[in-house]
DNA sequence: GATATCACG
DNA sequence: ACGTACGTGATATCG
């Protein structure tokens, strides 16, 4: 390491030091691994194989056995040329074919019974891949030891691989759910279990990125909401629709929630319209989304100002800066292509927010792990999923560790809005108990 | 190796 | 007149 890197004045110093402190924490996390209920997973796999082969047979019955369902090219030809289904989209893809992605399939679902079969086939296929990945356990301990990569992402987040434990399906079932695939999907976090005599404590930051947006913008509505524990989406709806908090409908709240998500992503009218269409099940136009955005930014003018500032700073510097000094170069801002520059602007709005959240949870992991060691507890951090930490601990430690995790995460940094942590305990990662 | 698809936050 | 939400990893197909 050269002298410049250890110099406190070097811009990377704080972030670098934090990453160094985090390294042993990650090492312990990887070494601990996490236990899998292998027999349950196997049963799920068998059930899925059966479902998949039934679907395969039904689909081939309709379009003929020569078609490879996994080939989008062959599938597109089969649907739109052979079966003569009417595409609900004007633009073709690069191969000159109509797309067969989930979004488009959903639009043409009413035209033919085969579409639902295809969607289910894809789902069973996708779930079977998780079965395969989670089966890679140590023969003695039945634990998988995934990789967690503390550096490497553009924003400062973790990534996970071999297997990726940060994209395990997270489906909460409605009480009246009967779809067997949905039910199977909801069981994937149930096969992730603590060792004998231990339990899981799952702690997640509530809306951490939106809170960071409040900190960055110092918008009075957002600050007020988080200081007084108001429902942020309902508040947003009441501003956008100019109505009282009590009169906001479920639909209006859903719209507001999409706006708040979009905010963090540097939303566009098309992106918002698309998200609204997904969330509400009704078609929403680009123009409608544009009006919503205009109203939103009029009401939350400091948010608008803050996003503009983030862009301006990134354009001047060539990089974005998160709250604790983390930088991300954004060369797209100096591209000759308009679409690239626009993309760069969205990155400039999102990176400081996502990056600050990443730093906060990293700091919390360091502090929590150190506290655990200092107090000679047997608890272990076993997973991190961006705004969530999963701890495995002996049952007799549960009470103490629960409190420690929550307080550590909530107080690891002091911001102008409080950080709130939700806690769950359980005998598996689904936490349904 | 690029592209598409699909799982997560 | 464009092309659009941010960040990841795994897998199958196709050239």
Short mmCIF file of N, CA and C in Angstrom, two decimals, chain A residues 234-404:
data_model
loop_
_atom_site.label_atom_id
_atom_site.label_comp_id
_atom_site.label_asym_id
_atom_site.label_seq_id
_atom_site.Cartn_x
_atom_site.Cartn_y
_atom_site.Cartn_z
N UNK A 234 -48.78 7.39 2.03
CA UNK A 234 -50.07 8.08 2.19
C UNK A 234 -49.86 9.60 2.16
N UNK A 235 -48.80 10.04 2.82
CA UNK A 235 -48.49 11.47 2.80
C UNK A 235 -48.24 11.96 1.37
N UNK A 236 -47.44 11.21 0.64
CA UNK A 236 -47.15 11.56 -0.75
C UNK A 236 -48.45 11.64 -1.55
N UNK A 237 -49.33 10.65 -1.37
CA UNK A 237 -50.61 10.64 -2.08
C UNK A 237 -51.43 11.88 -1.72
N UNK A 238 -51.43 12.25 -0.45
CA UNK A 238 -52.25 13.38 -0.04
C UNK A 238 -51.76 14.67 -0.68
N UNK A 239 -50.44 14.77 -0.91
CA UNK A 239 -49.89 15.94 -1.58
C UNK A 239 -50.20 15.91 -3.08
N UNK A 240 -49.96 14.75 -3.69
CA UNK A 240 -50.15 14.63 -5.14
C UNK A 240 -51.62 14.80 -5.53
N UNK A 241 -52.52 14.25 -4.73
CA UNK A 241 -53.94 14.33 -5.05
C UNK A 241 -54.64 15.48 -4.32
N UNK A 242 -53.88 16.24 -3.54
CA UNK A 242 -54.42 17.37 -2.83
C UNK A 242 -55.63 16.97 -1.98
N UNK A 243 -55.47 15.89 -1.23
CA UNK A 243 -56.56 15.39 -0.39
C UNK A 243 -56.05 15.19 1.03
N UNK A 244 -56.99 14.99 1.94
CA UNK A 244 -56.58 14.74 3.32
C UNK A 244 -56.02 13.32 3.45
N UNK A 245 -55.20 13.11 4.48
CA UNK A 245 -54.58 11.80 4.70
C UNK A 245 -55.64 10.70 4.82
N UNK A 246 -56.76 11.02 5.44
CA UNK A 246 -57.79 10.02 5.73
C UNK A 246 -58.52 9.57 4.46
N UNK A 247 -58.54 10.42 3.46
CA UNK A 247 -59.36 10.12 2.28
C UNK A 247 -58.59 9.37 1.18
N UNK A 248 -57.32 9.07 1.44
CA UNK A 248 -56.51 8.41 0.40
C UNK A 248 -56.95 6.96 0.21
N UNK A 249 -57.20 6.59 -1.04
CA UNK A 249 -57.61 5.22 -1.35
C UNK A 249 -56.39 4.32 -1.53
N UNK A 250 -56.64 3.02 -1.51
CA UNK A 250 -55.55 2.05 -1.71
C UNK A 250 -54.84 2.31 -3.04
N UNK A 251 -55.65 2.57 -4.05
CA UNK A 251 -55.12 2.82 -5.39
C UNK A 251 -54.20 4.04 -5.40
N UNK A 252 -54.66 5.11 -4.75
CA UNK A 252 -53.87 6.34 -4.70
C UNK A 252 -52.56 6.12 -3.95
N UNK A 253 -52.63 5.32 -2.90
CA UNK A 253 -51.42 5.03 -2.14
C UNK A 253 -50.43 4.22 -2.97
N UNK A 254 -50.96 3.29 -3.77
CA UNK A 254 -50.09 2.50 -4.64
C UNK A 254 -49.36 3.40 -5.64
N UNK A 255 -50.11 4.35 -6.20
CA UNK A 255 -49.51 5.29 -7.15
C UNK A 255 -48.39 6.08 -6.47
N UNK A 256 -48.69 6.55 -5.27
CA UNK A 256 -47.70 7.34 -4.53
C UNK A 256 -46.46 6.51 -4.22
N UNK A 257 -46.67 5.24 -3.89
CA UNK A 257 -45.55 4.36 -3.59
C UNK A 257 -44.65 4.20 -4.81
N UNK A 258 -45.27 4.08 -5.99
CA UNK A 258 -44.48 3.99 -7.22
C UNK A 258 -43.67 5.26 -7.46
N UNK A 259 -44.29 6.40 -7.17
CA UNK A 259 -43.57 7.67 -7.33
C UNK A 259 -42.36 7.70 -6.41
N UNK A 260 -42.56 7.27 -5.17
CA UNK A 260 -41.45 7.29 -4.21
C UNK A 260 -40.31 6.36 -4.61
N UNK A 261 -40.67 5.22 -5.17
CA UNK A 261 -39.63 4.33 -5.69
C UNK A 261 -38.93 4.98 -6.87
N UNK A 262 -39.73 5.54 -7.77
CA UNK A 262 -39.19 6.15 -8.97
C UNK A 262 -38.23 7.28 -8.66
N UNK A 263 -38.55 7.99 -7.63
CA UNK A 263 -37.73 9.09 -7.16
C UNK A 263 -36.28 8.67 -6.99
N UNK A 264 -36.10 7.52 -6.35
CA UNK A 264 -34.78 7.01 -6.04
C UNK A 264 -34.06 6.56 -7.31
N UNK A 265 -34.83 6.19 -8.33
CA UNK A 265 -34.23 5.68 -9.56
C UNK A 265 -34.02 6.76 -10.61
N UNK A 266 -34.35 8.01 -10.29
CA UNK A 266 -34.28 9.06 -11.31
C UNK A 266 -35.35 8.84 -12.35
N UNK A 267 -36.59 8.79 -11.89
CA UNK A 267 -37.70 8.31 -12.74
C UNK A 267 -37.91 9.14 -14.01
N UNK A 268 -38.46 8.45 -14.99
CA UNK A 268 -38.91 9.07 -16.24
C UNK A 268 -40.42 8.84 -16.32
N UNK A 269 -41.07 9.60 -17.16
CA UNK A 269 -42.52 9.45 -17.26
C UNK A 269 -42.90 8.06 -17.79
N UNK A 270 -42.10 7.57 -18.74
CA UNK A 270 -42.39 6.24 -19.30
C UNK A 270 -42.18 5.15 -18.25
N UNK A 271 -41.09 5.28 -17.51
CA UNK A 271 -40.80 4.31 -16.46
C UNK A 271 -41.87 4.31 -15.39
N UNK A 272 -42.31 5.50 -14.99
CA UNK A 272 -43.36 5.58 -13.98
C UNK A 272 -44.66 4.99 -14.50
N UNK A 273 -45.01 5.35 -15.76
CA UNK A 273 -46.25 4.82 -16.35
C UNK A 273 -46.23 3.30 -16.37
N UNK A 274 -45.08 2.74 -16.73
CA UNK A 274 -44.94 1.30 -16.79
C UNK A 274 -45.12 0.66 -15.42
N UNK A 275 -44.47 1.25 -14.45
CA UNK A 275 -44.57 0.75 -13.09
C UNK A 275 -46.01 0.83 -12.57
N UNK A 276 -46.68 1.94 -12.89
CA UNK A 276 -48.07 2.10 -12.46
C UNK A 276 -48.95 1.03 -13.09
N UNK A 277 -48.70 0.75 -14.38
CA UNK A 277 -49.48 -0.27 -15.08
C UNK A 277 -49.30 -1.63 -14.41
N UNK A 278 -48.06 -1.92 -14.01
CA UNK A 278 -47.78 -3.18 -13.33
C UNK A 278 -48.48 -3.25 -11.98
N UNK A 279 -48.35 -2.16 -11.22
CA UNK A 279 -48.80 -2.16 -9.83
C UNK A 279 -50.32 -2.14 -9.71
N UNK A 280 -50.98 -1.36 -10.58
CA UNK A 280 -52.43 -1.21 -10.43
C UNK A 280 -53.21 -2.17 -11.31
N UNK A 281 -52.56 -2.75 -12.33
CA UNK A 281 -53.28 -3.64 -13.23
C UNK A 281 -54.08 -2.89 -14.28
N UNK A 282 -54.08 -1.56 -14.20
CA UNK A 282 -54.75 -0.76 -15.24
C UNK A 282 -53.69 -0.06 -16.08
N UNK A 283 -54.06 0.31 -17.29
CA UNK A 283 -53.11 0.99 -18.17
C UNK A 283 -52.98 2.46 -17.75
N UNK A 284 -51.74 2.91 -17.61
CA UNK A 284 -51.49 4.31 -17.29
C UNK A 284 -50.62 4.92 -18.39
N UNK A 285 -51.04 6.07 -18.90
CA UNK A 285 -50.32 6.69 -20.01
C UNK A 285 -49.11 7.46 -19.53
N UNK A 286 -48.22 7.71 -20.49
CA UNK A 286 -47.04 8.53 -20.24
C UNK A 286 -47.45 9.93 -19.79
N UNK A 287 -48.53 10.44 -20.41
CA UNK A 287 -48.99 11.79 -20.10
C UNK A 287 -49.49 11.89 -18.66
N UNK A 288 -50.21 10.84 -18.24
CA UNK A 288 -50.71 10.82 -16.87
C UNK A 288 -49.53 10.81 -15.88
N UNK A 289 -48.53 9.99 -16.21
CA UNK A 289 -47.35 9.90 -15.35
C UNK A 289 -46.64 11.25 -15.29
N UNK A 290 -46.61 11.93 -16.43
CA UNK A 290 -45.94 13.22 -16.50
C UNK A 290 -46.63 14.24 -15.58
N UNK A 291 -47.96 14.22 -15.60
CA UNK A 291 -48.72 15.13 -14.73
C UNK A 291 -48.44 14.83 -13.26
N UNK A 292 -48.43 13.54 -12.93
CA UNK A 292 -48.16 13.15 -11.54
C UNK A 292 -46.79 13.65 -11.10
N UNK A 293 -45.80 13.49 -11.98
CA UNK A 293 -44.45 13.93 -11.64
C UNK A 293 -44.38 15.43 -11.45
N UNK A 294 -45.05 16.17 -12.35
CA UNK A 294 -45.05 17.63 -12.24
C UNK A 294 -45.65 18.06 -10.91
N UNK A 295 -46.80 17.47 -10.58
CA UNK A 295 -47.45 17.81 -9.32
C UNK A 295 -46.54 17.46 -8.14
N UNK A 296 -45.97 16.26 -8.22
CA UNK A 296 -45.10 15.82 -7.12
C UNK A 296 -43.97 16.82 -6.91
N UNK A 297 -43.26 17.16 -7.99
CA UNK A 297 -42.09 18.02 -7.83
C UNK A 297 -42.46 19.46 -7.47
N UNK A 298 -43.69 19.87 -7.79
CA UNK A 298 -44.16 21.17 -7.31
C UNK A 298 -44.33 21.16 -5.80
N UNK A 299 -44.92 20.07 -5.30
CA UNK A 299 -45.17 19.98 -3.87
C UNK A 299 -43.89 19.72 -3.08
N UNK A 300 -43.06 18.82 -3.62
CA UNK A 300 -41.81 18.47 -2.93
C UNK A 300 -40.66 19.16 -3.66
N UNK A 301 -40.68 20.50 -3.64
CA UNK A 301 -39.75 21.25 -4.48
C UNK A 301 -38.30 21.06 -4.02
N UNK A 302 -38.10 20.82 -2.73
CA UNK A 302 -36.72 20.64 -2.26
C UNK A 302 -36.15 19.30 -2.72
N UNK A 303 -37.02 18.34 -2.96
CA UNK A 303 -36.56 17.07 -3.52
C UNK A 303 -36.07 17.30 -4.95
N UNK A 304 -36.88 18.05 -5.69
CA UNK A 304 -36.49 18.39 -7.07
C UNK A 304 -35.15 19.10 -7.10
N UNK A 305 -35.01 20.07 -6.22
CA UNK A 305 -33.80 20.88 -6.16
C UNK A 305 -32.59 20.00 -5.81
N UNK A 306 -32.81 19.09 -4.88
CA UNK A 306 -31.74 18.19 -4.45
C UNK A 306 -31.28 17.29 -5.59
N UNK A 307 -32.23 16.75 -6.34
CA UNK A 307 -31.88 15.88 -7.46
C UNK A 307 -31.11 16.66 -8.53
N UNK A 308 -31.56 17.90 -8.79
CA UNK A 308 -30.84 18.74 -9.75
C UNK A 308 -29.42 19.03 -9.28
N UNK A 309 -29.27 19.27 -7.98
CA UNK A 309 -27.94 19.52 -7.42
C UNK A 309 -27.02 18.31 -7.58
N UNK A 310 -27.59 17.12 -7.33
CA UNK A 310 -26.78 15.90 -7.46
C UNK A 310 -26.27 15.76 -8.88
N UNK A 311 -27.14 16.07 -9.85
CA UNK A 311 -26.73 16.00 -11.26
C UNK A 311 -25.63 17.02 -11.54
N UNK A 312 -25.86 18.25 -11.07
CA UNK A 312 -24.91 19.33 -11.34
C UNK A 312 -23.53 19.01 -10.77
N UNK A 313 -23.51 18.54 -9.54
CA UNK A 313 -22.22 18.20 -8.92
C UNK A 313 -21.51 17.10 -9.69
N UNK A 314 -22.29 16.08 -10.08
CA UNK A 314 -21.68 14.97 -10.80
C UNK A 314 -21.15 15.43 -12.15
N UNK A 315 -21.87 16.35 -12.78
CA UNK A 315 -21.42 16.86 -14.08
C UNK A 315 -20.12 17.65 -13.93
N UNK A 316 -20.03 18.44 -12.86
CA UNK A 316 -18.81 19.23 -12.63
C UNK A 316 -17.63 18.35 -12.27
N UNK A 317 -17.89 17.35 -11.39
CA UNK A 317 -16.78 16.54 -10.88
C UNK A 317 -16.43 15.34 -11.76
N UNK A 318 -17.44 14.84 -12.49
CA UNK A 318 -17.24 13.60 -13.22
C UNK A 318 -17.52 12.37 -12.38
N UNK A 319 -17.95 12.60 -11.11
CA UNK A 319 -18.32 11.49 -10.24
C UNK A 319 -19.41 11.95 -9.27
N UNK A 320 -20.13 10.99 -8.73
CA UNK A 320 -21.11 11.30 -7.68
C UNK A 320 -20.47 11.05 -6.33
N UNK A 321 -21.00 11.69 -5.32
CA UNK A 321 -20.46 11.54 -3.96
C UNK A 321 -21.58 11.18 -2.99
N UNK A 322 -21.42 10.06 -2.30
CA UNK A 322 -22.40 9.67 -1.29
C UNK A 322 -22.08 10.37 0.03
N UNK A 323 -22.95 10.19 1.00
CA UNK A 323 -22.89 10.98 2.24
C UNK A 323 -21.58 10.85 2.99
N UNK A 324 -20.98 9.65 2.96
CA UNK A 324 -19.74 9.45 3.72
C UNK A 324 -18.51 9.49 2.82
N UNK A 325 -18.66 10.07 1.62
CA UNK A 325 -17.51 10.33 0.77
C UNK A 325 -17.26 9.32 -0.34
N UNK A 326 -18.09 8.28 -0.38
CA UNK A 326 -17.91 7.28 -1.43
C UNK A 326 -18.16 7.90 -2.81
N UNK A 327 -17.28 7.63 -3.75
CA UNK A 327 -17.43 8.20 -5.09
C UNK A 327 -17.74 7.14 -6.13
N UNK A 328 -18.47 7.57 -7.17
CA UNK A 328 -18.68 6.72 -8.34
C UNK A 328 -18.45 7.55 -9.60
N UNK A 329 -17.49 7.18 -10.41
CA UNK A 329 -17.28 7.89 -11.67
C UNK A 329 -18.49 7.71 -12.58
N UNK A 330 -18.88 8.80 -13.26
CA UNK A 330 -20.01 8.69 -14.19
C UNK A 330 -19.60 9.27 -15.54
N UNK A 331 -18.81 8.53 -16.32
CA UNK A 331 -18.33 9.03 -17.61
C UNK A 331 -19.46 9.25 -18.61
N UNK A 332 -20.60 8.58 -18.37
CA UNK A 332 -21.74 8.74 -19.28
C UNK A 332 -22.18 10.20 -19.41
N UNK A 333 -21.92 10.99 -18.37
CA UNK A 333 -22.37 12.39 -18.39
C UNK A 333 -21.66 13.19 -19.47
N UNK A 334 -20.51 12.68 -19.92
CA UNK A 334 -19.77 13.42 -20.96
C UNK A 334 -19.84 12.72 -22.31
N UNK A 335 -20.79 11.83 -22.44
CA UNK A 335 -20.96 11.11 -23.70
C UNK A 335 -21.50 12.04 -24.79
N UNK A 336 -21.29 11.63 -26.04
CA UNK A 336 -21.87 12.39 -27.16
C UNK A 336 -23.32 12.00 -27.39
N UNK A 337 -23.70 10.86 -26.84
CA UNK A 337 -25.07 10.39 -27.06
C UNK A 337 -26.01 10.90 -25.98
N UNK A 338 -27.14 11.44 -26.42
CA UNK A 338 -28.11 12.02 -25.49
C UNK A 338 -28.62 10.98 -24.51
N UNK A 339 -28.93 9.80 -25.04
CA UNK A 339 -29.50 8.78 -24.17
C UNK A 339 -28.51 8.35 -23.09
N UNK A 340 -27.22 8.34 -23.45
CA UNK A 340 -26.18 8.01 -22.48
C UNK A 340 -26.10 9.08 -21.39
N UNK A 341 -26.18 10.34 -21.81
CA UNK A 341 -26.09 11.42 -20.83
C UNK A 341 -27.29 11.39 -19.89
N UNK A 342 -28.47 11.08 -20.45
CA UNK A 342 -29.66 10.99 -19.60
C UNK A 342 -29.52 9.84 -18.60
N UNK A 343 -28.99 8.74 -19.11
CA UNK A 343 -28.74 7.61 -18.23
C UNK A 343 -27.76 8.01 -17.12
N UNK A 344 -26.73 8.77 -17.50
CA UNK A 344 -25.76 9.27 -16.53
C UNK A 344 -26.41 10.11 -15.45
N UNK A 345 -27.40 10.91 -15.85
CA UNK A 345 -28.10 11.76 -14.87
C UNK A 345 -28.89 10.91 -13.88
N UNK A 346 -29.53 9.85 -14.38
CA UNK A 346 -30.27 8.96 -13.46
C UNK A 346 -29.31 8.29 -12.50
N UNK A 347 -28.15 7.89 -13.02
CA UNK A 347 -27.14 7.29 -12.15
C UNK A 347 -26.68 8.30 -11.09
N UNK A 348 -26.53 9.56 -11.53
CA UNK A 348 -26.07 10.60 -10.60
C UNK A 348 -27.07 10.84 -9.47
N UNK A 349 -28.37 10.65 -9.77
CA UNK A 349 -29.39 10.82 -8.73
C UNK A 349 -29.44 9.62 -7.80
N UNK A 350 -29.29 8.43 -8.38
CA UNK A 350 -29.47 7.19 -7.61
C UNK A 350 -28.25 6.80 -6.77
N UNK A 351 -27.05 6.96 -7.33
CA UNK A 351 -25.86 6.40 -6.68
C UNK A 351 -25.59 6.93 -5.26
N UNK A 352 -25.72 8.25 -5.04
CA UNK A 352 -25.48 8.72 -3.67
C UNK A 352 -26.49 8.13 -2.68
N UNK A 353 -27.70 7.92 -3.13
CA UNK A 353 -28.73 7.38 -2.25
C UNK A 353 -28.48 5.91 -1.96
N UNK A 354 -28.33 5.12 -3.04
CA UNK A 354 -28.08 3.70 -2.87
C UNK A 354 -26.72 3.47 -2.17
N UNK A 355 -25.75 4.30 -2.51
CA UNK A 355 -24.42 4.16 -1.93
C UNK A 355 -24.39 4.49 -0.44
N UNK A 356 -25.14 5.52 -0.05
CA UNK A 356 -25.20 5.87 1.37
C UNK A 356 -25.86 4.76 2.17
N UNK A 357 -26.92 4.19 1.62
CA UNK A 357 -27.58 3.07 2.29
C UNK A 357 -26.62 1.90 2.44
N UNK A 358 -25.84 1.65 1.39
CA UNK A 358 -24.88 0.55 1.43
C UNK A 358 -23.84 0.78 2.54
N UNK A 359 -23.39 2.04 2.65
CA UNK A 359 -22.40 2.36 3.68
C UNK A 359 -22.97 2.21 5.08
N UNK A 360 -24.21 2.62 5.26
CA UNK A 360 -24.82 2.54 6.59
C UNK A 360 -24.90 1.10 7.06
N UNK A 361 -25.36 0.20 6.20
CA UNK A 361 -25.49 -1.19 6.64
C UNK A 361 -24.11 -1.83 6.82
N UNK A 362 -23.14 -1.40 6.03
CA UNK A 362 -21.77 -1.90 6.22
C UNK A 362 -21.23 -1.47 7.58
N UNK A 363 -21.44 -0.21 7.93
CA UNK A 363 -21.00 0.28 9.24
C UNK A 363 -21.70 -0.49 10.36
N UNK A 364 -22.99 -0.77 10.15
CA UNK A 364 -23.74 -1.50 11.17
C UNK A 364 -23.20 -2.92 11.34
N UNK A 365 -22.84 -3.55 10.23
CA UNK A 365 -22.30 -4.91 10.32
C UNK A 365 -21.00 -4.94 11.11
N UNK A 366 -20.13 -3.95 10.87
CA UNK A 366 -18.86 -3.87 11.59
C UNK A 366 -19.12 -3.73 13.09
N UNK A 367 -19.99 -2.79 13.42
CA UNK A 367 -20.26 -2.52 14.83
C UNK A 367 -20.92 -3.72 15.50
N UNK A 368 -21.87 -4.29 14.81
CA UNK A 368 -22.60 -5.43 15.38
C UNK A 368 -21.66 -6.61 15.62
N UNK A 369 -20.84 -6.92 14.63
CA UNK A 369 -19.91 -8.04 14.76
C UNK A 369 -18.93 -7.80 15.91
N UNK A 370 -18.43 -6.57 16.00
CA UNK A 370 -17.52 -6.24 17.09
C UNK A 370 -18.19 -6.37 18.46
N UNK A 371 -19.42 -5.92 18.55
CA UNK A 371 -20.17 -6.03 19.81
C UNK A 371 -20.36 -7.49 20.20
N UNK A 372 -20.70 -8.31 19.20
CA UNK A 372 -20.92 -9.74 19.43
C UNK A 372 -19.65 -10.39 20.00
N UNK A 373 -18.52 -10.04 19.41
CA UNK A 373 -17.24 -10.61 19.86
C UNK A 373 -16.90 -10.11 21.27
N UNK A 374 -17.05 -8.81 21.45
CA UNK A 374 -16.71 -8.21 22.74
C UNK A 374 -17.55 -8.78 23.87
N UNK A 375 -18.81 -9.03 23.59
CA UNK A 375 -19.71 -9.56 24.61
C UNK A 375 -19.64 -11.08 24.69
N UNK A 376 -18.76 -11.66 23.89
CA UNK A 376 -18.55 -13.11 23.85
C UNK A 376 -19.85 -13.88 23.60
N UNK A 377 -20.65 -13.32 22.70
CA UNK A 377 -21.89 -14.00 22.31
C UNK A 377 -21.59 -15.02 21.21
N UNK A 378 -22.48 -15.97 21.06
CA UNK A 378 -22.29 -16.98 20.02
C UNK A 378 -23.05 -16.64 18.75
N UNK A 379 -23.75 -15.53 18.76
CA UNK A 379 -24.52 -15.11 17.59
C UNK A 379 -23.60 -14.87 16.40
N UNK A 380 -24.15 -15.09 15.20
CA UNK A 380 -23.37 -14.88 13.99
C UNK A 380 -24.21 -14.17 12.92
N UNK A 381 -23.58 -13.22 12.24
CA UNK A 381 -24.21 -12.66 11.05
C UNK A 381 -24.07 -13.69 9.93
N UNK A 382 -25.17 -14.12 9.34
CA UNK A 382 -25.07 -15.14 8.30
C UNK A 382 -25.46 -14.65 6.91
N UNK A 383 -26.20 -13.56 6.84
CA UNK A 383 -26.61 -13.02 5.54
C UNK A 383 -26.73 -11.50 5.60
N UNK A 384 -26.52 -10.88 4.43
CA UNK A 384 -26.84 -9.48 4.26
C UNK A 384 -27.54 -9.32 2.92
N UNK A 385 -28.71 -8.73 2.92
CA UNK A 385 -29.44 -8.54 1.68
C UNK A 385 -29.80 -7.05 1.50
N UNK A 386 -28.77 -6.23 1.40
CA UNK A 386 -28.88 -4.81 1.05
C UNK A 386 -29.48 -3.92 2.14
N UNK A 387 -30.63 -4.27 2.68
CA UNK A 387 -31.15 -3.46 3.79
C UNK A 387 -31.54 -4.36 4.96
N UNK A 388 -31.04 -5.58 4.92
CA UNK A 388 -31.45 -6.60 5.88
C UNK A 388 -30.24 -7.40 6.35
N UNK A 389 -30.22 -7.69 7.66
CA UNK A 389 -29.16 -8.53 8.22
C UNK A 389 -29.81 -9.72 8.91
N UNK A 390 -29.33 -10.91 8.58
CA UNK A 390 -29.87 -12.12 9.21
C UNK A 390 -28.84 -12.65 10.20
N UNK A 391 -29.27 -12.83 11.45
CA UNK A 391 -28.38 -13.29 12.51
C UNK A 391 -28.87 -14.65 13.01
N UNK A 392 -27.93 -15.57 13.19
CA UNK A 392 -28.25 -16.88 13.74
C UNK A 392 -27.71 -16.90 15.17
N UNK A 393 -28.55 -17.15 16.16
CA UNK A 393 -28.05 -17.14 17.53
C UNK A 393 -28.71 -18.18 18.42
N UNK A 394 -27.99 -18.65 19.44
CA UNK A 394 -28.57 -19.61 20.39
C UNK A 394 -29.83 -19.02 21.02
N UNK A 395 -30.78 -19.89 21.30
CA UNK A 395 -32.07 -19.40 21.81
C UNK A 395 -31.92 -18.59 23.09
N UNK A 396 -30.96 -19.00 23.94
CA UNK A 396 -30.85 -18.28 25.22
C UNK A 396 -30.20 -16.90 25.06
N UNK A 397 -29.67 -16.63 23.85
CA UNK A 397 -29.12 -15.30 23.59
C UNK A 397 -30.12 -14.38 22.91
N UNK A 398 -31.21 -14.99 22.45
CA UNK A 398 -32.11 -14.28 21.53
C UNK A 398 -32.53 -12.90 22.05
N UNK A 399 -32.93 -12.87 23.30
CA UNK A 399 -33.46 -11.62 23.86
C UNK A 399 -32.42 -10.51 23.81
N UNK A 400 -31.21 -10.86 24.23
CA UNK A 400 -30.13 -9.88 24.27
C UNK A 400 -29.71 -9.45 22.86
N UNK A 401 -29.60 -10.43 21.97
CA UNK A 401 -29.11 -10.15 20.62
C UNK A 401 -30.11 -9.31 19.83
N UNK A 402 -31.37 -9.65 20.01
CA UNK A 402 -32.43 -8.89 19.36
C UNK A 402 -32.28 -7.39 19.62
N UNK A 403 -32.12 -7.07 20.89
CA UNK A 403 -31.99 -5.68 21.30
C UNK A 403 -30.70 -5.07 20.74
N UNK A 404 -29.64 -5.86 20.79
CA UNK A 404 -28.34 -5.38 20.31
C UNK A 404 -28.38 -5.06 18.82
#
